Coordinates of C-alpha atoms in Angstrom, one line a residue:
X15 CA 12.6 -13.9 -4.6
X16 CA 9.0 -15.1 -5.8
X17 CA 7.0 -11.8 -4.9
X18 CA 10.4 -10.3 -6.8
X19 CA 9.4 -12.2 -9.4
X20 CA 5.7 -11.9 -9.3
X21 CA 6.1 -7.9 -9.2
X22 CA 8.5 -8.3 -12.1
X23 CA 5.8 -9.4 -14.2
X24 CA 3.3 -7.0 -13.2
X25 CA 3.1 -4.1 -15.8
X26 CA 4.5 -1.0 -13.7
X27 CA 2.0 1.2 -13.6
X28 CA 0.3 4.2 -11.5
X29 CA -3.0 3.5 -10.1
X30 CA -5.5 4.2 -13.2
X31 CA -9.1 5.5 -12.8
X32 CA -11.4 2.3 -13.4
X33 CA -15.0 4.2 -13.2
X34 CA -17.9 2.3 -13.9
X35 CA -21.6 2.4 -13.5
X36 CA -23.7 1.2 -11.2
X37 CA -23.1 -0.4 -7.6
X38 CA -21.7 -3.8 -8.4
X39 CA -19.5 -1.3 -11.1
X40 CA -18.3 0.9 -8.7
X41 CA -17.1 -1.7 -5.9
X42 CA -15.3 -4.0 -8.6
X43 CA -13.7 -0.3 -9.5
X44 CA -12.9 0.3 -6.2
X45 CA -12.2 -3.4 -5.6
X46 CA -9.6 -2.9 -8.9
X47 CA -8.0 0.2 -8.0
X48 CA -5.2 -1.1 -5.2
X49 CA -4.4 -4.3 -7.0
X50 CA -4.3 -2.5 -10.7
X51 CA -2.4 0.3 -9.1
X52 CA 1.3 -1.1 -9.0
X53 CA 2.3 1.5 -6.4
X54 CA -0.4 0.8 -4.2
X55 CA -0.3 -3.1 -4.4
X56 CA 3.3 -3.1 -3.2
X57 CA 3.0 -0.5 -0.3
X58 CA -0.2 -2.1 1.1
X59 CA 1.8 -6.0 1.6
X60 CA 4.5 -4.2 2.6
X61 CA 2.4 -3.2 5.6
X62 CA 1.7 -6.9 5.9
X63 CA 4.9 -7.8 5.4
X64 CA 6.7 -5.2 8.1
X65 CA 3.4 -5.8 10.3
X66 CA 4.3 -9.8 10.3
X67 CA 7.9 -9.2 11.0
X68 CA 7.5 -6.9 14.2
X69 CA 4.8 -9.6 15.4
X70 CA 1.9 -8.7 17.9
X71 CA 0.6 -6.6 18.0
X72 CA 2.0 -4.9 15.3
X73 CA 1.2 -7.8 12.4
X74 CA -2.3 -6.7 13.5
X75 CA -2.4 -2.8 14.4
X76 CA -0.3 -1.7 11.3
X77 CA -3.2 -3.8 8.7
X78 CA -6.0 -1.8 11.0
X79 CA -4.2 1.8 11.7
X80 CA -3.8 2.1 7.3
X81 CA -6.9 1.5 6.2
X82 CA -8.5 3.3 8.8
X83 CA -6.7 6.2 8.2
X84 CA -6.8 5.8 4.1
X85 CA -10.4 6.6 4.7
X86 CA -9.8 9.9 5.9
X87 CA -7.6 10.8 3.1
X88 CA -10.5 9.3 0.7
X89 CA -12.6 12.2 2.6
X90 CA -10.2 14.6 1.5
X91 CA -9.6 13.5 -2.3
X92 CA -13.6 13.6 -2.4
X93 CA -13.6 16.8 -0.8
X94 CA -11.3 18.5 -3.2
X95 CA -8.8 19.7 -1.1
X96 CA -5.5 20.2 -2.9
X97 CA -3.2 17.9 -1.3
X98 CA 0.4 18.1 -3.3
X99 CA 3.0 15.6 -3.8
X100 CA 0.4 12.5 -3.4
X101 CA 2.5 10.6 -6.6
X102 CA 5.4 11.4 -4.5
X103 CA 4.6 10.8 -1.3
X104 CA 3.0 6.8 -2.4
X105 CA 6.5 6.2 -4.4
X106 CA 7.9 7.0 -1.2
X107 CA 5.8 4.9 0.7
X108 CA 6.8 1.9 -1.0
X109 CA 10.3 3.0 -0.7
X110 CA 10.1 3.5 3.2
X111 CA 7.9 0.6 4.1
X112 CA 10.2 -2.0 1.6
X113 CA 13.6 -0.6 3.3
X114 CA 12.0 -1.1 6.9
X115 CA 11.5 -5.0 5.9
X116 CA 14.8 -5.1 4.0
X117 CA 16.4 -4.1 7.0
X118 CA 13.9 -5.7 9.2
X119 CA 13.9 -2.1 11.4
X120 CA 11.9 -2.7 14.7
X121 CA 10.7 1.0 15.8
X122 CA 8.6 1.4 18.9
X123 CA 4.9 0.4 17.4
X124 CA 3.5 4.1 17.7
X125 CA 6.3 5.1 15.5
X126 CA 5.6 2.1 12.9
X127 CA 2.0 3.2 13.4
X128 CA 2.1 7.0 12.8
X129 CA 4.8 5.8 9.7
X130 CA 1.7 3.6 8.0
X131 CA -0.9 6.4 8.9
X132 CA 0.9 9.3 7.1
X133 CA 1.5 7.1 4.0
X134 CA -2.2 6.2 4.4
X135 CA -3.4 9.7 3.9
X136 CA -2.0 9.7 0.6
X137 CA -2.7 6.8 -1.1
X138 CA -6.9 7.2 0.3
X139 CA -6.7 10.3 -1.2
X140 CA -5.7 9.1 -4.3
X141 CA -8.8 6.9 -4.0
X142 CA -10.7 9.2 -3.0
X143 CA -9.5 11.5 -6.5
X144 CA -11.9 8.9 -8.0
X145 CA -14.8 8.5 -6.2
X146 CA -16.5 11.6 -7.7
X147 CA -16.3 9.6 -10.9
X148 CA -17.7 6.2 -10.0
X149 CA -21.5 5.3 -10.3
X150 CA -21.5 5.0 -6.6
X151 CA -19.0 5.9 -4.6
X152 CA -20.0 4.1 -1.4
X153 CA -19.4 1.0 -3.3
X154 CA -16.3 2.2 -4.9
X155 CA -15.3 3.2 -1.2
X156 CA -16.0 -0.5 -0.2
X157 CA -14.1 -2.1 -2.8
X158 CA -11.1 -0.3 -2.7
X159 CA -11.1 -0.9 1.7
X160 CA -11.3 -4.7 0.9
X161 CA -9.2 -5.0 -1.8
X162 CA -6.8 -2.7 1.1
X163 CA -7.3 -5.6 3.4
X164 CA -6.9 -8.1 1.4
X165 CA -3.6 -6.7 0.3
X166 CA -2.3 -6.7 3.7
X167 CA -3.4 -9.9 4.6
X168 CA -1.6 -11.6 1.4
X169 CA 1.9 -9.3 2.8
X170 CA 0.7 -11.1 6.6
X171 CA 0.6 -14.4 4.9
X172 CA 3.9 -14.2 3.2
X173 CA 5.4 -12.9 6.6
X174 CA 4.5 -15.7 8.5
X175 CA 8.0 -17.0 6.5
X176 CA 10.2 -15.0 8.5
X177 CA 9.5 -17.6 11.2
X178 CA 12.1 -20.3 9.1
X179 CA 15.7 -18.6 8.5
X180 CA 15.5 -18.7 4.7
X181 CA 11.6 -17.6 4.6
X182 CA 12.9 -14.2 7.1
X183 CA 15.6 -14.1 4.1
X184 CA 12.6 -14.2 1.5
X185 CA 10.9 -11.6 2.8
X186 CA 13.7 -8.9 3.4
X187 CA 14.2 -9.9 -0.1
X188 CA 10.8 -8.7 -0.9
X189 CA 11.4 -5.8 1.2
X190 CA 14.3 -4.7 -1.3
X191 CA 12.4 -5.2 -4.3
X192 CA 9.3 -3.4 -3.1
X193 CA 11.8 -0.6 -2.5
X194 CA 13.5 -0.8 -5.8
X195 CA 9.6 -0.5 -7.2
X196 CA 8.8 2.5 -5.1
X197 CA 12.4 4.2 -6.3
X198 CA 11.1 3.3 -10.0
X199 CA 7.8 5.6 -9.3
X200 CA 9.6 8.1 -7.9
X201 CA 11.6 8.8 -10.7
X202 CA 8.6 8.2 -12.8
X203 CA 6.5 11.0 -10.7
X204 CA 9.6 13.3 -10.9
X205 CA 9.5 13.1 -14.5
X206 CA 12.5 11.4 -15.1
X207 CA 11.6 7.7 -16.2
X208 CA 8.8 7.0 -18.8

């Protein structure tokens, strides 16, 4: 109920472009743009969140597997390449990775891995959409990975709960309103929310 809360008070918002200039700029941009980014924030502790309640080696693989594979869809957004439904696809992320900790699903881990991976793609790319625009994109590229990490670390942390019956209880809780977030983007990528 008090990450619930905590999202409640967070402005609902897409990611926004934070460009700046210069390298301490561009990684405090980068650094900005998963914790700013509403959609993104949730998603990446639910990956800490679903990774602490499958335990090892999941709690550690899933943090790894997504930010690993974010950077490839970075590559892409830098590239150029046209890859549709990226609003979409991170709504449903958070949707999909809040229902598999509100129901506290336990698939085999390649499943749970390839799951985090294909959300991955999209929300690097959607990182990677901004790079071009940042003073220097290495260090945009860096902030963004760390502030990934960190993200998933604060979802790991709040997962160790579900070792106490009423923390496990806490985070499916958390699970459910991550969802309930990720439905709110999706209707706000599909046009029909403000």
């Amino acid at each position: 109920m008090a990450l619930a809360t905590i999202f409640a008070l967070i402005p609902l918002a897409p990611a926004l472009a934070h460009s700046g200039t210069g390298t301490s700029a561009g990684l405090l941009s980068g650094f900005m743009h998963p914790i700013t980014g509403v959609d993104h924030l949730v998603a990446m502790v639910a990956v800490g969140l679903w990774g602490a309640q499958l335990g090892n080696p999941a709690i550690w693989i899933l943090p790894i597997t997504f930010p690993l594979v974010m950077a490839i869809g970075g590559l892409l957004g830098v590239s150029g390449i046209d890859l549709p439904f990226t609003e979409i696809m991170i709504a449903i992320s958070a949707i999909a990775l809040g229902l598999m900790v509100a129901t506290k699903t336990r698939p085999p881990l390649w499943v749970a891995a390839l799951l985090v991976g294909v959300f991955a793609i999209f929300h690097g790319y959607a990182h990677g959409r901004e790079l071009p625009e940042a003073a220097d994109p290495l260090a945009f590229g860096v902030g963004f990975v760390i502030a990934t990490g960190l993200l998933h670390l604060c979802g790991i942390l709040i997962g160790v709960l579900t070792r106490w019956p009423a923390g496990a209880k806490l985070v499916r809780t958390s699970g459910a309103a991550i969802g309930a977030i990720g439905g709110y983007f999706l209707l706000s990528a599909m046009g029909l929310v403000a």
